[in-house]
Short mmCIF file of C-alpha atoms in Angstrom, two decimals:
data_model
loop_
_atom_site.label_atom_id
_atom_site.label_comp_id
_atom_site.label_asym_id
_atom_site.label_seq_id
_atom_site.Cartn_x
_atom_site.Cartn_y
_atom_site.Cartn_z
CA UNK A 22 -23.85 -39.88 9.82
CA UNK A 23 -20.41 -41.44 10.03
CA UNK A 24 -20.11 -43.78 13.01
CA UNK A 25 -16.36 -43.18 13.05
CA UNK A 26 -16.91 -39.61 14.20
CA UNK A 27 -17.61 -39.39 17.92
CA UNK A 28 -20.67 -37.46 19.16
CA UNK A 29 -18.51 -36.17 21.98
CA UNK A 30 -15.61 -37.21 24.16
CA UNK A 31 -15.44 -38.16 27.83
CA UNK A 32 -13.28 -35.06 28.35
CA UNK A 33 -16.18 -32.89 27.16
CA UNK A 34 -18.75 -34.61 29.39
CA UNK A 35 -18.55 -33.53 33.03
CA UNK A 36 -19.09 -36.48 35.35
CA UNK A 37 -22.71 -36.74 36.46
CA UNK A 38 -23.92 -34.32 33.81
CA UNK A 39 -26.14 -34.63 30.73
CA UNK A 40 -25.92 -33.31 27.19
CA UNK A 41 -28.07 -33.54 24.09
CA UNK A 42 -26.70 -34.22 20.61
CA UNK A 43 -28.28 -33.84 17.18
CA UNK A 44 -27.89 -36.86 14.93
CA UNK A 45 -28.43 -36.34 11.22
CA UNK A 46 -31.68 -37.96 10.10
CA UNK A 47 -33.10 -38.20 13.62
CA UNK A 48 -35.91 -35.88 14.66
CA UNK A 49 -35.00 -36.15 18.34
CA UNK A 50 -31.64 -35.63 20.00
CA UNK A 51 -29.58 -38.28 21.76
CA UNK A 52 -29.18 -37.64 25.49
CA UNK A 53 -25.85 -38.74 26.94
CA UNK A 54 -25.34 -38.95 30.71
CA UNK A 55 -21.89 -39.68 32.08
CA UNK A 56 -21.39 -41.58 35.34
CA UNK A 57 -17.68 -42.00 36.00
CA UNK A 58 -16.20 -44.01 33.12
CA UNK A 59 -19.64 -45.09 31.90
CA UNK A 60 -22.01 -43.29 29.53
CA UNK A 61 -25.73 -43.89 29.00
CA UNK A 62 -27.52 -42.93 25.80
CA UNK A 63 -31.24 -42.26 25.42
CA UNK A 64 -33.51 -40.79 22.77
CA UNK A 65 -34.81 -37.37 23.82
CA UNK A 66 -38.39 -38.64 23.66
CA UNK A 67 -40.55 -38.74 26.79
CA UNK A 68 -42.93 -41.72 26.38
CA UNK A 69 -45.87 -39.90 28.05
CA UNK A 70 -47.48 -39.01 24.71
CA UNK A 71 -47.52 -41.13 21.54
CA UNK A 72 -44.50 -40.36 19.40
CA UNK A 73 -42.63 -38.81 22.32
CA UNK A 74 -41.77 -35.23 23.22
CA UNK A 75 -38.44 -33.63 24.08
CA UNK A 76 -37.52 -33.43 27.75
CA UNK A 77 -35.02 -30.66 28.64
CA UNK A 78 -36.19 -27.31 30.07
CA UNK A 79 -33.10 -25.64 28.70
CA UNK A 80 -30.45 -26.82 26.24
CA UNK A 81 -28.75 -29.90 27.82
CA UNK A 82 -30.79 -29.59 31.07
CA UNK A 83 -32.13 -33.15 31.24
CA UNK A 84 -31.50 -34.01 34.90
CA UNK A 85 -33.86 -33.41 37.80
CA UNK A 86 -32.95 -30.81 40.42
CA UNK A 87 -31.27 -33.34 42.69
CA UNK A 88 -29.39 -34.73 39.63
CA UNK A 89 -30.39 -38.26 40.56
CA UNK A 90 -32.65 -38.95 37.55
CA UNK A 91 -33.32 -37.97 33.97
CA UNK A 92 -36.45 -35.83 33.99
CA UNK A 93 -39.03 -34.75 31.48
CA UNK A 94 -39.58 -31.10 32.32
CA UNK A 95 -43.02 -30.94 30.70
CA UNK A 96 -44.71 -32.76 33.58
CA UNK A 97 -41.91 -33.80 35.93
CA UNK A 98 -41.58 -37.53 35.13
CA UNK A 99 -38.35 -39.09 36.45
CA UNK A 100 -36.40 -41.85 34.71
CA UNK A 101 -33.64 -44.10 36.02
CA UNK A 102 -30.43 -42.96 34.32
CA UNK A 103 -29.11 -46.52 33.82
CA UNK A 104 -32.31 -48.40 32.89
CA UNK A 105 -34.47 -45.62 31.40
CA UNK A 106 -37.48 -46.79 33.43
CA UNK A 107 -39.89 -44.08 34.58
CA UNK A 108 -40.03 -44.28 38.37
CA UNK A 109 -42.25 -41.27 39.10
CA UNK A 110 -44.80 -39.17 37.24
CA UNK A 111 -46.71 -39.17 34.00
CA UNK A 112 -45.29 -42.31 32.34
CA UNK A 113 -44.78 -44.55 35.36
CA UNK A 114 -43.58 -48.00 34.24
CA UNK A 115 -42.78 -46.93 30.66
CA UNK A 116 -39.18 -46.48 29.58
CA UNK A 117 -36.97 -44.33 27.41
CA UNK A 118 -35.49 -45.73 24.19
CA UNK A 119 -31.87 -46.72 24.68
CA UNK A 120 -29.20 -45.56 22.25
CA UNK A 121 -26.23 -47.98 22.46
CA UNK A 122 -22.94 -46.11 22.75
CA UNK A 123 -19.32 -47.14 22.39
CA UNK A 124 -16.26 -45.46 23.94
CA UNK A 125 -13.02 -45.69 21.93
CA UNK A 126 -9.46 -45.78 23.27
CA UNK A 127 -9.16 -41.98 23.14
CA UNK A 128 -12.38 -41.41 25.06
CA UNK A 129 -14.49 -40.61 21.98
CA UNK A 130 -18.18 -41.48 22.51
CA UNK A 131 -19.80 -43.01 19.40
CA UNK A 132 -23.19 -44.38 18.40
CA UNK A 133 -22.61 -48.14 18.57
CA UNK A 134 -24.21 -48.67 15.15
CA UNK A 135 -25.30 -46.46 12.30
CA UNK A 136 -28.71 -44.93 13.02
CA UNK A 137 -31.67 -45.79 10.88
CA UNK A 138 -33.56 -42.89 9.36
CA UNK A 139 -36.47 -41.67 11.47
CA UNK A 140 -39.85 -41.92 9.84
CA UNK A 141 -41.55 -39.09 11.72
CA UNK B 11 -69.08 -16.76 45.48
CA UNK B 12 -66.97 -13.76 44.44
CA UNK B 13 -63.69 -15.49 43.63
CA UNK B 14 -61.38 -13.84 41.05
CA UNK B 15 -58.82 -16.60 40.48
CA UNK B 16 -55.26 -17.53 41.36
CA UNK B 17 -53.30 -14.78 43.16
CA UNK B 18 -50.26 -16.92 43.94
CA UNK B 19 -49.03 -20.45 43.21
CA UNK B 20 -46.54 -21.89 45.70
CA UNK B 21 -43.96 -24.51 44.68
CA UNK B 22 -41.48 -26.65 46.59
CA UNK B 23 -38.65 -27.36 44.14
CA UNK B 24 -35.35 -29.25 43.97
CA UNK B 25 -33.33 -26.60 42.13
CA UNK B 26 -34.13 -23.06 43.27
CA UNK B 27 -31.50 -21.28 41.09
CA UNK B 28 -32.77 -23.10 37.97
CA UNK B 29 -36.32 -21.92 38.74
CA UNK B 30 -34.97 -18.40 39.26
CA UNK B 31 -33.26 -18.48 35.85
CA UNK B 32 -36.37 -19.81 34.18
CA UNK B 33 -38.93 -17.49 35.78
CA UNK B 34 -36.88 -14.32 35.30
CA UNK B 35 -36.35 -15.25 31.63
CA UNK B 36 -40.12 -15.82 31.42
CA UNK B 37 -40.48 -12.20 32.52
CA UNK B 38 -41.61 -12.34 36.14
CA UNK B 39 -40.04 -9.90 38.60
CA UNK B 40 -38.06 -11.61 41.39
CA UNK B 41 -38.58 -10.35 44.91
CA UNK B 42 -36.55 -11.37 47.98
CA UNK B 43 -34.66 -14.08 46.07
CA UNK B 44 -31.86 -16.11 47.58
CA UNK B 45 -30.48 -19.39 46.15
CA UNK B 46 -30.99 -21.03 49.55
CA UNK B 47 -34.57 -19.93 50.25
CA UNK B 48 -36.15 -19.01 46.91
CA UNK B 49 -38.36 -15.99 46.44
CA UNK B 50 -41.43 -14.44 44.88
CA UNK B 51 -41.86 -14.04 41.10
CA UNK B 52 -44.45 -11.47 40.23
CA UNK B 53 -46.37 -10.44 37.13
CA UNK B 54 -47.07 -6.74 36.58
CA UNK B 55 -50.23 -6.75 38.71
CA UNK B 56 -48.56 -8.48 41.69
CA UNK B 57 -49.96 -11.99 41.10
CA UNK B 58 -47.40 -14.73 40.55
CA UNK B 59 -45.39 -17.59 41.99
CA UNK B 60 -43.60 -18.35 45.22
CA UNK B 61 -40.62 -20.70 44.90
CA UNK B 62 -39.26 -22.52 47.96
CA UNK B 63 -37.06 -25.54 48.50
CA UNK B 64 -38.91 -28.84 48.54
CA UNK B 65 -37.96 -29.37 52.20
CA UNK B 66 -38.89 -25.83 53.36
CA UNK B 67 -40.75 -26.39 56.64
CA UNK B 68 -43.09 -23.45 55.95
CA UNK B 69 -44.69 -25.29 53.02
CA UNK B 70 -47.89 -27.33 53.22
CA UNK B 71 -47.42 -31.09 52.71
CA UNK B 72 -46.53 -32.30 49.21
CA UNK B 73 -48.71 -34.59 47.13
CA UNK B 74 -47.41 -38.18 47.07
CA UNK B 75 -46.98 -38.04 43.28
CA UNK B 76 -43.92 -35.77 43.35
CA UNK B 77 -45.75 -32.76 41.89
CA UNK B 78 -43.98 -29.60 43.05
CA UNK B 79 -47.17 -27.54 43.41
CA UNK B 80 -47.77 -27.04 47.12
CA UNK B 81 -50.49 -24.43 47.38
CA UNK B 82 -52.91 -22.38 45.29
CA UNK B 83 -53.80 -19.00 46.77
CA UNK B 84 -57.11 -17.86 45.29
CA UNK B 85 -57.99 -14.16 45.42
CA UNK B 86 -61.51 -13.00 46.29
CA UNK B 87 -63.01 -9.53 45.81
CA UNK B 88 -63.45 -8.45 49.46
CA UNK B 89 -63.76 -9.51 53.09
CA UNK B 90 -67.42 -10.46 52.69
CA UNK B 91 -66.46 -12.81 49.86
CA UNK B 92 -63.76 -14.36 52.06
CA UNK B 93 -66.27 -14.93 54.84
CA UNK B 94 -68.67 -16.52 52.37
CA UNK B 95 -65.95 -19.01 51.35
CA UNK B 96 -65.17 -19.73 55.02
CA UNK B 97 -68.84 -20.33 55.82
CA UNK B 98 -69.40 -22.61 52.83
CA UNK B 99 -66.27 -24.74 53.21
CA UNK B 100 -66.47 -24.73 57.01
CA UNK B 101 -69.59 -26.88 56.72
CA UNK B 102 -67.62 -30.05 56.03
CA UNK B 103 -63.88 -29.41 56.53
CA UNK B 104 -61.31 -27.69 58.63
CA UNK B 105 -60.78 -24.09 57.48
CA UNK B 106 -57.91 -22.33 59.23
CA UNK B 107 -58.05 -18.56 59.71
CA UNK B 108 -54.41 -17.46 59.54
CA UNK B 109 -52.89 -14.39 61.18
CA UNK B 110 -52.42 -12.68 57.80
CA UNK B 111 -56.19 -12.79 57.25
CA UNK B 112 -56.13 -15.65 54.75
CA UNK B 113 -57.98 -18.96 54.90
CA UNK B 114 -56.31 -22.36 54.53
CA UNK B 115 -57.98 -25.61 53.62
CA UNK B 116 -57.93 -28.47 51.08
CA UNK B 117 -60.13 -29.30 48.13
CA UNK B 118 -61.76 -32.72 47.85
CA UNK B 119 -58.72 -34.29 46.17
CA UNK B 120 -56.04 -33.13 48.57
CA UNK B 121 -54.85 -30.04 46.71
CA UNK B 122 -53.89 -27.41 49.30
CA UNK B 123 -55.84 -24.17 48.98
CA UNK B 124 -55.68 -20.71 50.48
CA UNK B 125 -58.07 -17.82 49.99
CA UNK B 126 -57.35 -14.16 50.56
CA UNK B 127 -58.74 -10.77 49.62
CA UNK B 128 -56.85 -10.31 46.38
CA UNK B 129 -53.65 -8.29 46.51
CA UNK B 130 -53.50 -7.73 42.75
CA UNK B 131 -53.12 -4.13 41.55
CA UNK B 132 -55.32 -3.24 38.54
CA UNK B 133 -53.13 -2.16 35.59
CA UNK B 134 -53.45 1.02 33.56
CA UNK B 135 -52.12 -0.69 30.44
CA UNK B 136 -53.75 -0.84 27.04
CA UNK B 137 -54.25 -4.03 25.07
CA UNK B 138 -52.19 -4.54 21.96
CA UNK B 139 -53.79 -2.54 19.14
CA UNK B 140 -54.05 -3.76 15.56
CA UNK B 141 -54.79 -1.91 12.36
CA UNK B 142 -57.30 -3.41 9.93
CA UNK B 143 -58.61 -1.99 6.63
CA UNK B 144 -61.10 0.80 7.37
CA UNK B 145 -60.61 0.25 11.10
CA UNK B 146 -57.21 1.41 12.37
CA UNK B 147 -56.54 0.40 15.96
CA UNK B 148 -53.40 2.51 16.44
CA UNK B 149 -52.94 6.23 15.90
CA UNK B 150 -50.97 7.21 12.77
CA UNK B 151 -47.19 7.09 13.15
CA UNK B 152 -47.37 4.63 16.02
CA UNK B 153 -45.45 1.45 15.14
CA UNK B 154 -46.74 -1.99 16.08
CA UNK B 155 -43.50 -3.70 17.06
CA UNK B 156 -39.95 -2.90 18.05
CA UNK B 157 -37.31 -5.50 18.79
CA UNK B 158 -36.79 -4.34 22.36
CA UNK B 159 -40.38 -3.57 23.35
CA UNK B 160 -41.42 -4.88 26.77
CA UNK B 161 -43.16 -8.26 26.82
CA UNK B 162 -43.87 -8.97 30.47
CA UNK B 163 -46.55 -11.24 31.91
CA UNK B 164 -49.34 -8.98 33.13
CA UNK B 165 -51.21 -11.31 35.46
CA UNK B 166 -51.49 -14.94 36.48
CA UNK B 167 -54.10 -16.37 34.14
CA UNK B 168 -54.87 -20.00 34.86
CA UNK B 169 -53.78 -23.30 36.27
CA UNK B 170 -54.37 -26.77 34.82
CA UNK B 171 -54.45 -29.76 37.13
CA UNK B 172 -54.12 -33.48 36.54
CA UNK B 173 -56.95 -34.88 38.64
CA UNK B 174 -57.92 -38.51 39.17
CA UNK B 175 -61.65 -37.78 39.47
CA UNK B 176 -63.27 -35.06 37.36
CA UNK B 177 -66.64 -35.44 39.07
CA UNK B 178 -65.08 -34.76 42.45
CA UNK B 179 -63.17 -31.77 41.05
CA UNK B 180 -66.29 -30.29 39.46
CA UNK B 181 -68.31 -31.07 42.57
CA UNK B 182 -65.96 -28.90 44.57
CA UNK B 183 -65.16 -25.97 42.27
CA UNK B 184 -68.61 -25.66 40.64
CA UNK B 185 -70.97 -26.75 43.35
CA UNK B 186 -69.14 -25.44 46.42
CA UNK B 187 -67.18 -22.44 45.10
CA UNK B 188 -69.64 -21.41 42.38
CA UNK B 189 -67.30 -21.69 39.38
CA UNK B 190 -69.04 -21.84 35.98
CA UNK B 191 -68.18 -24.45 33.37
CA UNK B 192 -67.48 -22.56 30.13
CA UNK B 193 -66.62 -25.49 27.83
CA UNK B 194 -65.63 -29.15 28.07
CA UNK B 195 -63.07 -31.22 26.20
CA UNK B 196 -64.64 -34.66 26.44
CA UNK B 197 -62.10 -37.24 27.54
CA UNK B 198 -60.04 -34.61 29.33
CA UNK B 199 -62.30 -32.35 31.36
CA UNK B 200 -63.98 -28.98 31.87
CA UNK B 201 -62.79 -25.38 31.71
CA UNK B 202 -64.00 -23.31 34.66
CA UNK B 203 -64.18 -19.63 35.52
CA UNK B 204 -64.98 -18.19 38.93
CA UNK B 205 -67.90 -15.76 39.21
CA UNK B 206 -65.82 -12.62 39.74
CA UNK B 207 -63.70 -13.19 36.62
CA UNK B 208 -64.96 -13.07 33.01
CA UNK B 209 -61.93 -14.98 31.63
CA UNK B 210 -62.86 -18.18 29.78
CA UNK B 211 -60.97 -20.19 32.37
CA UNK B 212 -58.85 -19.86 35.46
CA UNK B 213 -58.95 -23.64 35.98
CA UNK B 214 -58.96 -26.64 33.67
CA UNK B 215 -58.95 -30.25 34.80
CA UNK B 216 -57.51 -33.24 32.95
CA UNK B 217 -58.50 -36.72 34.02
CA UNK B 218 -55.44 -38.90 34.80
CA UNK B 219 -54.42 -41.92 36.86
CA UNK B 220 -53.84 -41.18 40.55
CA UNK B 221 -50.05 -41.37 40.22
CA UNK B 222 -50.14 -38.27 38.01
CA UNK B 223 -52.10 -35.97 40.32
CA UNK B 224 -50.56 -32.51 40.28
CA UNK B 225 -50.08 -29.45 38.15
CA UNK B 226 -50.04 -29.81 34.35
CA UNK B 227 -49.29 -26.19 33.54
CA UNK B 228 -49.75 -22.61 34.64
CA UNK B 229 -50.13 -19.54 32.45
CA UNK B 230 -49.80 -15.78 32.57
CA UNK B 231 -51.65 -13.34 30.31
CA UNK B 232 -49.60 -11.18 27.96
CA UNK B 233 -50.81 -7.88 26.47
CA UNK B 234 -51.46 -9.44 23.07
CA UNK B 235 -50.17 -11.91 20.47
CA UNK B 236 -47.16 -9.76 19.55
CA UNK B 237 -45.96 -9.68 23.16
CA UNK B 238 -46.50 -13.44 23.35
CA UNK B 239 -44.47 -14.06 20.18
CA UNK B 240 -41.68 -11.74 21.32
CA UNK B 241 -41.49 -13.20 24.83
CA UNK B 242 -41.46 -16.78 23.49
CA UNK B 243 -38.87 -15.96 20.83
CA UNK B 244 -36.61 -14.46 23.49
CA UNK B 245 -36.90 -17.70 25.47
CA UNK B 246 -35.97 -19.75 22.38
CA UNK B 247 -33.01 -17.51 21.57
CA UNK B 248 -31.72 -18.08 25.10
CA UNK B 249 -31.83 -21.88 24.90
CA UNK B 250 -35.12 -22.53 26.71
CA UNK B 251 -37.17 -25.34 25.19
CA UNK B 252 -40.67 -25.06 23.78
CA UNK B 253 -43.21 -27.78 24.57
CA UNK B 254 -46.15 -26.67 22.40
CA UNK B 255 -46.76 -23.60 20.31
CA UNK B 256 -46.99 -20.89 19.34
CA UNK B 257 -50.60 -21.38 18.32
CA UNK B 258 -54.14 -20.38 19.16
CA UNK B 259 -56.54 -22.51 21.17
CA UNK B 260 -60.15 -22.93 20.10
CA UNK B 261 -61.86 -23.05 23.51
CA UNK B 262 -60.98 -19.69 25.06
CA UNK B 263 -59.45 -18.41 21.78
CA UNK B 264 -56.24 -17.66 23.65
CA UNK B 265 -52.93 -17.59 21.84
CA UNK B 266 -50.55 -20.03 23.54
CA UNK B 267 -46.89 -20.95 23.82
CA UNK B 268 -45.83 -23.53 26.40
CA UNK B 269 -42.31 -24.01 27.75
CA UNK B 270 -40.93 -26.88 29.80
CA UNK B 271 -39.63 -25.77 33.18
CA UNK B 272 -37.69 -26.86 36.27
CA UNK B 273 -40.97 -26.52 38.22
CA UNK B 274 -42.05 -29.97 37.02
CA UNK B 275 -44.78 -28.53 34.80
CA UNK B 276 -45.16 -26.51 31.64
CA UNK B 277 -45.34 -22.74 31.90
CA UNK B 278 -47.43 -20.97 29.26
CA UNK B 279 -47.66 -17.50 27.82
CA UNK B 280 -51.24 -16.74 26.80
CA UNK B 281 -52.93 -13.75 25.19
CA UNK B 282 -56.35 -12.54 24.04
CA UNK B 283 -58.55 -15.02 25.90
CA UNK B 284 -62.34 -14.85 25.42
CA UNK B 285 -64.47 -13.50 28.24
CA UNK B 286 -67.89 -14.78 29.22
CA UNK B 287 -70.86 -14.18 31.46
CA UNK B 288 -73.68 -16.44 32.59
CA UNK B 289 -75.49 -16.06 29.23
CA UNK B 290 -72.79 -18.23 27.64
CA UNK B 291 -73.89 -21.71 26.54
CA UNK B 292 -71.04 -24.17 27.22
CA UNK B 293 -69.67 -26.12 24.26
CA UNK B 294 -68.28 -29.62 24.16
CA UNK B 295 -65.77 -31.25 21.82
CA UNK B 296 -63.75 -34.45 21.95
CA UNK B 297 -60.22 -33.89 23.27
CA UNK B 298 -57.66 -34.11 20.47
CA UNK B 299 -55.49 -32.08 18.10
CA UNK B 300 -58.47 -30.70 16.15
CA UNK B 301 -60.30 -29.32 19.18
CA UNK B 302 -57.14 -28.14 20.91
CA UNK B 303 -56.06 -25.45 18.50
CA UNK B 304 -57.11 -23.39 15.50
CA UNK B 305 -53.54 -23.49 14.25
CA UNK B 306 -50.08 -24.50 15.46
CA UNK B 307 -46.69 -23.18 14.41
CA UNK B 308 -43.08 -23.84 15.25
CA UNK B 309 -40.35 -21.33 16.01
CA UNK B 310 -37.24 -21.10 13.83
CA UNK B 311 -34.16 -18.91 13.85
CA UNK B 312 -34.43 -15.56 12.10
CA UNK B 313 -33.94 -15.82 8.35
CA UNK B 314 -34.42 -13.57 5.33
CA UNK B 315 -34.71 -14.43 1.64
CA UNK B 316 -32.77 -11.37 0.40
CA UNK B 317 -31.69 -11.22 -3.23
CA UNK B 318 -30.14 -14.67 -3.50
CA UNK B 319 -26.44 -15.55 -3.65
CA UNK B 320 -24.14 -13.01 -5.26
CA UNK B 321 -21.77 -13.78 -8.15
CA UNK B 322 -19.20 -16.45 -7.37
CA UNK B 323 -15.58 -15.65 -6.82
#
């Protein structure tokens, strides 16, 4: 993984939408949600079960129906997009793992630091 | 109590078109669908799901937990069976007799229930046949799989509920409705089958905190493991995301493959479930990976070893 290469660009992220990205060496994707000029990064690991499970019902479909929250579509848990805190459902009070992101001058969205290899 | 099992599961959802996409890919037949109002999604025998908007005024009240399941409609064998349910439950709760002939009430944990004389149509379809040494299951010259063979859910199989109190759940379904406990996963809960259905389970309960009360998953029966593998593979090829499987459970012996869904619960394909009668002695095992499956596999894209790389240049 080269941190100089963006995962995506703001131009490729529709406002208010979510996408999942593979990162070499990581067993779970990185979810990126764009809100205006801001982006929020989370590991695609619902904290309901130990070790975490992936959350989309279809490729990139991480938001709930009303598009107000990130959702785990296994059991319907909802997470605050900005804080990652579960506000409803199976993992109430737990939170997603944040992935710090950085936006460069051209709108490229990068991991803020090189990822460490996943053990699992 | 001559109950067969779930005829229809009714959901109030936030994204009707997403549920339509998911359930049609899963293989259910849409009926009367509109993006504004939802529709019915039926298995081959006419059992299935009803999808409505969360704020549809025709729906029973939602659970406070956010679960999208709004109603279970349980089918019974005949009018006498329906009257027996009404008489039993009418002893301690309000049971509404609706104009369409169905009954409406609640279980002891606030799950909305309806009962009706089942509307399912028995199928004239054979089970998947397998050939084994000295015991061929298929006639000669009949092939076992083709890429485009149908793999449609045949009937609604079972529903699994997150319930805060297993004793209350068992007290209602076993002691009031006459369900039999077939097996128990200690630490989670019991598998139950109603008296007019030999399937290992139509209901399974998992003990959870109150804030989780709702549906954990639902499942439809496929015609056999090949149909299950084909149907699941088609979902994967179209970008739907697996939650667990394919594999084969121990209790019930059913093959399984679970997919996450926009219904706020997993939706499972199952096949080749054990059947039981009252001679069966229930088993018990601690809930965990070992008791949950005989084996577990993971889907991958099609691949072939071939003859290796050709000469360079």
